[in-house]
Structure formats: C-alpha cells, structure tokens
mmCIF file of C-alpha atoms in Angstrom:
data_model
loop_
_atom_site.group_PDB
_atom_site.id
_atom_site.type_symbol
_atom_site.label_atom_id
_atom_site.label_comp_id
_atom_site.label_asym_id
_atom_site.label_seq_id
_atom_site.Cartn_x
_atom_site.Cartn_y
_atom_site.Cartn_z
ATOM 1 C CA UNK A 1 16.045 -8.519 -22.062
ATOM 2 C CA UNK A 2 13.588 -6.325 -20.095
ATOM 3 C CA UNK A 3 10.364 -5.560 -21.921
ATOM 4 C CA UNK A 4 8.972 -2.037 -22.431
ATOM 5 C CA UNK A 5 6.122 -2.899 -20.039
ATOM 6 C CA UNK A 6 8.555 -3.779 -17.275
ATOM 7 C CA UNK A 7 10.699 -0.708 -17.923
ATOM 8 C CA UNK A 8 7.655 1.577 -17.699
ATOM 9 C CA UNK A 9 6.466 0.079 -14.414
ATOM 10 C CA UNK A 10 9.953 -0.048 -12.891
ATOM 11 C CA UNK A 11 10.485 3.654 -13.645
ATOM 12 C CA UNK A 12 7.373 4.494 -11.603
ATOM 13 C CA UNK A 13 8.359 2.273 -8.692
ATOM 14 C CA UNK A 14 11.981 3.414 -8.500
ATOM 15 C CA UNK A 15 10.798 6.997 -8.068
ATOM 16 C CA UNK A 16 9.662 5.976 -4.571
ATOM 17 C CA UNK A 17 12.552 3.766 -3.549
ATOM 18 C CA UNK A 18 15.235 6.417 -3.113
ATOM 19 C CA UNK A 19 18.978 6.130 -3.546
ATOM 20 C CA UNK A 20 21.624 4.653 -1.276
ATOM 21 C CA UNK A 21 20.912 4.689 2.458
ATOM 22 C CA UNK A 22 22.897 3.413 5.456
ATOM 23 C CA UNK A 23 20.744 4.678 8.318
ATOM 24 C CA UNK A 24 21.813 2.566 11.298
ATOM 25 C CA UNK A 25 18.323 2.593 12.862
ATOM 26 C CA UNK A 26 16.799 0.890 9.822
ATOM 27 C CA UNK A 27 16.840 -2.920 10.275
ATOM 28 C CA UNK A 28 16.616 -3.341 6.504
ATOM 29 C CA UNK A 29 20.093 -1.903 6.151
ATOM 30 C CA UNK A 30 21.645 -4.732 8.177
ATOM 31 C CA UNK A 31 22.440 -8.138 6.699
ATOM 32 C CA UNK A 32 20.944 -9.799 9.774
ATOM 33 C CA UNK A 33 17.619 -8.004 9.407
ATOM 34 C CA UNK A 34 17.907 -6.375 12.841
ATOM 35 C CA UNK A 35 19.667 -3.245 14.001
ATOM 36 C CA UNK A 36 23.221 -4.154 14.958
ATOM 37 C CA UNK A 37 22.973 -7.706 13.622
ATOM 38 C CA UNK A 38 25.320 -8.615 10.794
ATOM 39 C CA UNK A 39 26.913 -5.967 8.602
ATOM 40 C CA UNK A 40 25.577 -2.498 7.825
ATOM 41 C CA UNK A 41 25.468 -2.669 4.018
ATOM 42 C CA UNK A 42 22.495 -0.371 3.487
ATOM 43 C CA UNK A 43 19.774 -0.161 0.867
ATOM 44 C CA UNK A 44 20.096 0.910 -2.757
ATOM 45 C CA UNK A 45 16.912 1.876 -4.634
ATOM 46 C CA UNK A 46 14.819 -0.506 -2.551
ATOM 47 C CA UNK A 47 17.311 -3.397 -2.654
ATOM 48 C CA UNK A 48 18.027 -3.965 1.030
ATOM 49 C CA UNK A 49 20.868 -5.784 2.748
ATOM 50 C CA UNK A 50 18.381 -7.678 4.931
ATOM 51 C CA UNK A 51 16.869 -9.330 1.844
ATOM 52 C CA UNK A 52 20.112 -9.607 -0.152
ATOM 53 C CA UNK A 53 22.871 -10.014 2.459
ATOM 54 C CA UNK A 54 25.432 -11.390 0.003
ATOM 55 C CA UNK A 55 25.268 -8.463 -2.412
ATOM 56 C CA UNK A 56 27.592 -5.459 -2.417
ATOM 57 C CA UNK A 57 24.682 -3.054 -2.041
ATOM 58 C CA UNK A 58 26.663 0.159 -2.414
ATOM 59 C CA UNK A 59 28.083 -0.900 -5.790
ATOM 60 C CA UNK A 60 24.922 -2.206 -7.424
ATOM 61 C CA UNK A 61 24.501 -0.885 -10.946
ATOM 62 C CA UNK A 62 21.193 0.180 -12.459
ATOM 63 C CA UNK A 63 21.226 -2.894 -14.686
ATOM 64 C CA UNK A 64 21.775 -5.185 -11.710
ATOM 65 C CA UNK A 65 18.988 -3.500 -9.775
ATOM 66 C CA UNK A 66 16.613 -3.837 -12.716
ATOM 67 C CA UNK A 67 17.523 -7.513 -13.065
ATOM 68 C CA UNK A 68 16.655 -8.135 -9.404
ATOM 69 C CA UNK A 69 13.291 -6.412 -9.703
ATOM 70 C CA UNK A 70 12.513 -8.319 -12.877
ATOM 71 C CA UNK A 71 13.481 -11.697 -11.421
ATOM 72 C CA UNK A 72 12.013 -11.350 -7.931
ATOM 73 C CA UNK A 73 8.944 -9.174 -8.506
ATOM 74 C CA UNK A 74 7.956 -8.747 -12.150
ATOM 75 C CA UNK A 75 8.152 -12.383 -13.245
ATOM 76 C CA UNK A 76 6.363 -13.773 -10.167
ATOM 77 C CA UNK A 77 3.380 -11.477 -10.820
ATOM 78 C CA UNK A 78 3.487 -12.411 -14.531
ATOM 79 C CA UNK A 79 3.709 -8.728 -15.393
ATOM 80 C CA UNK A 80 4.148 -9.209 -19.136
ATOM 81 C CA UNK A 81 0.901 -11.230 -19.229
ATOM 82 C CA UNK A 82 -1.156 -8.610 -17.398
ATOM 83 C CA UNK A 83 -2.918 -5.700 -19.054
ATOM 84 C CA UNK A 84 -1.435 -2.227 -18.833
ATOM 85 C CA UNK A 85 -2.540 -0.698 -15.541
ATOM 86 C CA UNK A 86 -3.069 -3.855 -13.509
ATOM 87 C CA UNK A 87 0.600 -4.689 -14.185
ATOM 88 C CA UNK A 88 1.787 -1.494 -12.474
ATOM 89 C CA UNK A 89 -0.735 -1.715 -9.630
ATOM 90 C CA UNK A 90 0.282 -5.290 -8.836
ATOM 91 C CA UNK A 91 4.019 -4.776 -9.325
ATOM 92 C CA UNK A 92 4.331 -1.682 -7.137
ATOM 93 C CA UNK A 93 2.193 -3.269 -4.415
ATOM 94 C CA UNK A 94 4.425 -6.350 -4.541
ATOM 95 C CA UNK A 95 7.608 -4.312 -4.190
ATOM 96 C CA UNK A 96 6.152 -2.318 -1.300
ATOM 97 C CA UNK A 97 4.347 -5.069 0.642
ATOM 98 C CA UNK A 98 5.335 -8.448 -0.778
ATOM 99 C CA UNK A 99 4.626 -10.364 -3.970
ATOM 100 C CA UNK A 100 2.226 -12.852 -2.374
ATOM 101 C CA UNK A 101 0.052 -10.120 -0.864
ATOM 102 C CA UNK A 102 -0.091 -8.246 -4.165
ATOM 103 C CA UNK A 103 -0.882 -11.447 -6.059
ATOM 104 C CA UNK A 104 -3.767 -12.187 -3.708
ATOM 105 C CA UNK A 105 -5.153 -8.685 -4.248
ATOM 106 C CA UNK A 106 -5.041 -9.241 -8.014
ATOM 107 C CA UNK A 107 -6.657 -12.670 -7.720
ATOM 108 C CA UNK A 108 -9.455 -11.329 -5.548
ATOM 109 C CA UNK A 109 -9.993 -8.439 -7.966
ATOM 110 C CA UNK A 110 -10.407 -10.755 -10.980
ATOM 111 C CA UNK A 111 -12.310 -13.548 -9.230
ATOM 112 C CA UNK A 112 -9.528 -16.146 -9.374
ATOM 113 C CA UNK A 113 -8.481 -18.573 -6.657
ATOM 114 C CA UNK A 114 -6.750 -16.537 -3.957
ATOM 115 C CA UNK A 115 -3.530 -18.418 -3.187
ATOM 116 C CA UNK A 116 -0.840 -15.802 -3.824
ATOM 117 C CA UNK A 117 0.586 -17.652 -6.824
ATOM 118 C CA UNK A 118 -0.218 -16.211 -10.217
ATOM 119 C CA UNK A 119 -0.614 -18.930 -12.804
ATOM 120 C CA UNK A 120 -2.551 -19.541 -16.005
ATOM 121 C CA UNK A 121 -5.958 -19.455 -14.288
ATOM 122 C CA UNK A 122 -5.280 -16.054 -12.752
ATOM 123 C CA UNK A 123 -4.001 -14.644 -16.039
ATOM 124 C CA UNK A 124 -7.082 -15.958 -17.837
ATOM 125 C CA UNK A 125 -9.393 -14.365 -15.275
ATOM 126 C CA UNK A 126 -7.437 -11.112 -15.460
ATOM 127 C CA UNK A 127 -7.683 -11.030 -19.250
ATOM 128 C CA UNK A 128 -11.463 -11.249 -18.958
ATOM 129 C CA UNK A 129 -11.638 -8.407 -16.424
ATOM 130 C CA UNK A 130 -11.942 -4.674 -17.064
ATOM 131 C CA UNK A 131 -8.448 -3.233 -16.384
ATOM 132 C CA UNK A 132 -9.594 -0.013 -14.718
ATOM 133 C CA UNK A 133 -11.842 -1.943 -12.325
ATOM 134 C CA UNK A 134 -8.923 -4.223 -11.467
ATOM 135 C CA UNK A 135 -6.688 -1.219 -10.739
ATOM 136 C CA UNK A 136 -9.327 0.306 -8.458
ATOM 137 C CA UNK A 137 -9.766 -2.964 -6.561
ATOM 138 C CA UNK A 138 -6.039 -3.585 -6.081
ATOM 139 C CA UNK A 139 -5.288 -0.050 -4.927
ATOM 140 C CA UNK A 140 -8.275 -0.100 -2.591
ATOM 141 C CA UNK A 141 -7.070 -3.343 -1.011
ATOM 142 C CA UNK A 142 -3.553 -1.966 -0.759
ATOM 143 C CA UNK A 143 -4.652 1.191 1.031
ATOM 144 C CA UNK A 144 -6.799 -0.808 3.454
ATOM 145 C CA UNK A 145 -3.858 -3.062 4.302
ATOM 146 C CA UNK A 146 -1.456 -0.191 4.862
ATOM 147 C CA UNK A 147 -3.996 1.638 6.984
ATOM 148 C CA UNK A 148 -4.277 -1.413 9.246
ATOM 149 C CA UNK A 149 -0.579 -1.261 10.182
ATOM 150 C CA UNK A 150 0.459 0.340 13.460
ATOM 151 C CA UNK A 151 3.159 2.247 11.552
ATOM 152 C CA UNK A 152 0.463 4.052 9.545
ATOM 153 C CA UNK A 153 0.631 6.898 12.080
ATOM 154 C CA UNK A 154 4.273 7.456 11.127
ATOM 155 C CA UNK A 155 4.344 6.657 7.427
ATOM 156 C CA UNK A 156 0.685 6.910 6.410
ATOM 157 C CA UNK A 157 0.936 10.248 4.647
ATOM 158 C CA UNK A 158 3.684 9.046 2.318
ATOM 159 C CA UNK A 159 2.023 5.676 1.784
ATOM 160 C CA UNK A 160 -1.292 7.284 0.920
ATOM 161 C CA UNK A 161 0.410 9.568 -1.575
ATOM 162 C CA UNK A 162 2.232 6.663 -3.210
ATOM 163 C CA UNK A 163 -0.922 4.559 -3.568
ATOM 164 C CA UNK A 164 -2.782 7.530 -5.025
ATOM 165 C CA UNK A 165 -0.100 8.332 -7.552
ATOM 166 C CA UNK A 166 0.293 4.700 -8.593
ATOM 167 C CA UNK A 167 -3.467 4.344 -8.911
ATOM 168 C CA UNK A 168 -3.684 7.427 -11.125
ATOM 169 C CA UNK A 169 -0.802 6.318 -13.342
ATOM 170 C CA UNK A 170 -2.198 2.794 -13.585
ATOM 171 C CA UNK A 171 -5.631 4.113 -14.561
ATOM 172 C CA UNK A 172 -4.052 6.259 -17.264
ATOM 173 C CA UNK A 173 -2.089 3.238 -18.504
ATOM 174 C CA UNK A 174 -5.353 1.298 -18.604
ATOM 175 C CA UNK A 175 -6.899 3.890 -20.896
ATOM 176 C CA UNK A 176 -8.678 6.167 -18.452
ATOM 177 C CA UNK A 177 -8.774 9.857 -19.344
ATOM 178 C CA UNK A 178 -7.375 12.521 -17.049
ATOM 179 C CA UNK A 179 -10.958 13.665 -16.443
ATOM 180 C CA UNK A 180 -11.913 10.168 -15.303
ATOM 181 C CA UNK A 181 -8.992 10.110 -12.875
ATOM 182 C CA UNK A 182 -10.048 13.487 -11.470
ATOM 183 C CA UNK A 183 -13.588 12.177 -11.061
ATOM 184 C CA UNK A 184 -12.261 9.163 -9.155
ATOM 185 C CA UNK A 185 -10.234 11.486 -6.941
ATOM 186 C CA UNK A 186 -13.341 13.590 -6.262
ATOM 187 C CA UNK A 187 -15.188 10.430 -5.220
ATOM 188 C CA UNK A 188 -12.427 9.640 -2.730
ATOM 189 C CA UNK A 189 -12.642 13.185 -1.364
ATOM 190 C CA UNK A 190 -16.396 12.827 -0.839
ATOM 191 C CA UNK A 191 -15.897 9.493 0.881
ATOM 192 C CA UNK A 192 -13.262 11.103 3.127
ATOM 193 C CA UNK A 193 -15.752 13.809 4.131
ATOM 194 C CA UNK A 194 -18.359 11.164 4.962
ATOM 195 C CA UNK A 195 -15.796 9.227 6.992
ATOM 196 C CA UNK A 196 -14.967 12.398 8.931
ATOM 197 C CA UNK A 197 -18.614 13.002 9.766
ATOM 198 C CA UNK A 198 -19.061 9.418 10.886
ATOM 199 C CA UNK A 199 -15.840 9.633 12.926
ATOM 200 C CA UNK A 200 -16.964 12.759 14.743
ATOM 201 C CA UNK A 201 -20.358 11.219 15.479
ATOM 202 C CA UNK A 202 -18.776 8.009 16.770
ATOM 203 C CA UNK A 203 -16.309 9.798 19.051
ATOM 204 C CA UNK A 204 -19.061 12.068 20.372
ATOM 205 C CA UNK A 205 -21.253 9.038 21.044
ATOM 206 C CA UNK A 206 -18.394 7.381 22.891
ATOM 207 C CA UNK A 207 -17.860 10.471 25.016
ATOM 208 C CA UNK A 208 -21.548 10.630 25.941
ATOM 209 C CA UNK A 209 -21.620 6.921 26.718
ATOM 210 C CA UNK A 210 -18.500 7.250 28.849
ATOM 211 C CA UNK A 211 -20.092 10.123 30.734
ATOM 212 C CA UNK A 212 -23.179 8.030 31.370
ATOM 213 C CA UNK A 213 -20.959 5.251 32.679
ATOM 214 C CA UNK A 214 -19.464 7.686 35.179
ATOM 215 C CA UNK A 215 -22.938 8.604 36.413
ATOM 216 C CA UNK A 216 -23.826 4.921 36.719
ATOM 217 C CA UNK A 217 -20.675 4.369 38.742
ATOM 218 C CA UNK A 218 -21.981 6.876 41.272
ATOM 219 C CA UNK A 219 -24.954 4.579 41.773
ATOM 220 C CA UNK A 220 -22.743 1.467 41.924
ATOM 221 C CA UNK A 221 -24.596 -0.213 39.052
ATOM 222 C CA UNK A 222 -21.501 -2.194 38.059
ATOM 223 C CA UNK A 223 -23.151 -4.321 35.360
ATOM 224 C CA UNK A 224 -24.465 -1.269 33.534
ATOM 225 C CA UNK A 225 -21.149 0.474 34.100
ATOM 226 C CA UNK A 226 -19.246 -2.345 32.412
ATOM 227 C CA UNK A 227 -21.588 -2.452 29.420
ATOM 228 C CA UNK A 228 -21.460 1.306 28.935
ATOM 229 C CA UNK A 229 -17.681 1.412 29.279
ATOM 230 C CA UNK A 230 -17.271 -1.262 26.589
ATOM 231 C CA UNK A 231 -19.686 0.595 24.310
ATOM 232 C CA UNK A 232 -17.754 3.825 24.811
ATOM 233 C CA UNK A 233 -14.455 2.165 23.904
ATOM 234 C CA UNK A 234 -15.975 0.568 20.786
ATOM 235 C CA UNK A 235 -17.508 3.841 19.618
ATOM 236 C CA UNK A 236 -14.332 5.823 20.118
ATOM 237 C CA UNK A 237 -12.284 3.062 18.466
ATOM 238 C CA UNK A 238 -14.571 3.118 15.436
ATOM 239 C CA UNK A 239 -14.191 6.884 15.319
ATOM 240 C CA UNK A 240 -10.406 6.616 15.232
ATOM 241 C CA UNK A 241 -10.532 4.030 12.444
ATOM 242 C CA UNK A 242 -12.846 6.223 10.390
ATOM 243 C CA UNK A 243 -10.629 9.237 10.993
ATOM 244 C CA UNK A 244 -7.560 7.378 9.718
ATOM 245 C CA UNK A 245 -9.491 6.128 6.714
ATOM 246 C CA UNK A 246 -10.572 9.685 5.918
ATOM 247 C CA UNK A 247 -6.959 10.862 6.044
ATOM 248 C CA UNK A 248 -5.878 7.998 3.797
ATOM 249 C CA UNK A 249 -8.562 8.839 1.252
ATOM 250 C CA UNK A 250 -7.582 12.513 1.253
ATOM 251 C CA UNK A 251 -3.907 11.745 0.693
ATOM 252 C CA UNK A 252 -4.733 9.375 -2.144
ATOM 253 C CA UNK A 253 -7.155 11.828 -3.763
ATOM 254 C CA UNK A 254 -4.649 14.685 -3.634
ATOM 255 C CA UNK A 255 -1.977 12.491 -5.220
ATOM 256 C CA UNK A 256 -4.356 11.398 -7.979
ATOM 257 C CA UNK A 257 -5.204 14.998 -8.793
ATOM 258 C CA UNK A 258 -1.502 15.919 -8.985
ATOM 259 C CA UNK A 259 -0.833 13.129 -11.482
ATOM 260 C CA UNK A 260 -3.920 13.780 -13.607
ATOM 261 C CA UNK A 261 -3.133 17.472 -13.952
#
C-alpha cells in the first residue's frame, strides 16, 4: 500500500505530467520510441507508450499509474528511507530525467559513492546530512543538467519553473520557513543579475576581439588572426552560457517565490 510520503511526492510530480496526450510528433507517444514507429498509444500522466509499449495507455487508472510510479521510481530511489524534502527532490528529478541520474545527484549531495544505485550506504550518508542542504544540491545539479541540453532553448522556461517549484516545496517539507525560501529565491535572483553582467561583458569582449581580428586580417597576420578569432568565439560562447544560466536562475527564483507566498 502506498505510504503517505509517496502520496505527497506523487501529487507534486503529477501536477507537471499532464493528462492524456496523443500528439503524433512526440516520439514518446509511439510504442517504437520514434515518430511513426509502432503504434500511437500516447502518454497518460507521464506514463509513455515508448517506455510501456504493452500497456493500454488510454485506459490506465489512477491506481495503476500510482503503482507504476511507486515501482519504477519511488522504490529505486528508496523514497521511504529518505528524509522529507530530499525524497521529493530526488523522486521528481528521477521521473523527469531518469532514476540513475537523480540517484547520482543525491549520492553526490550526501558524499556517498556515486554509482546511481541507492543502497544502505547512500541512505546512511543521507540520514547524516542536513535535508535542506541536500535539496539545494540536488536541485542545483538538476538545473545545471537541464541547462546543458540543446532543447533548453525550447523547454527551458517550463523546466526552470518546475525545478524552482519543486525546490521550494522540498525545502518546506524539510522544515524551511517560507521566509527562508524567499531568501533563497532572492539569492538566485542576485546570482542571475551577476550572470547577466558577466554575460554582457563576455559578449562585448568577444565583439572587440573579433573586430581586432578583422584589423589583423587586413595586415595578413594570419597567426594572430587565428588566435584572436578563437578567443572571440570562446568569449561569446561563455557569454551565451552565462545568459542562459541567468535565465534559468530567474525562472527558478520566480517559481520559488510563487510557492512560498
């Protein structure tokens, strides 16, 4: 029988997973895992045909869906053995990006061996760790991973909001006050502002360096031209990364404020 801890975490996660979807362009809706491959069975509350091709997705009941989440996500992360807060942070990350990745984030946060398999040693290390610090570490790792994906440009706003809301709810579960959550959100906002400043400076530096490279090209100093061109690309690339990180921090901070209030 599902425990109250699992039910509380599942309720948060299901709020992001939506209802029944059969969008043909979504490979997850096909039993073959690719658009047009297999049968279009769709996705129900995060349970996708690509991962569960033998299920009748459209007719899944809430109890069946809960049983799948408990078996395939909650038990592997040892949710009932984790403190309130870290359980939600790890569970929702696992549902969104894979159990192994979430487990590794937890293990790194608590100083356990990072192998993606949560066993007695990880649970022991987690029990000796401060829950709110664990939540912060897991959500920070999760945001960094999502931001590294090429699809961040398309889905980043929603992902950032989800991580922020989950972080806020997990902190509250771990005993943080609403004021503490708001303070954490303010810290993220300040970091976003710093990232923006650094991004602008990096892009400007890249533009200046690129302009210098053009001047050098007029003098046919090809060695200097190559070095300056590489430097310009690196500077501008760093600026773009910082800009995306700033946006991610802002989305997360705004979501945290909404939950805390």
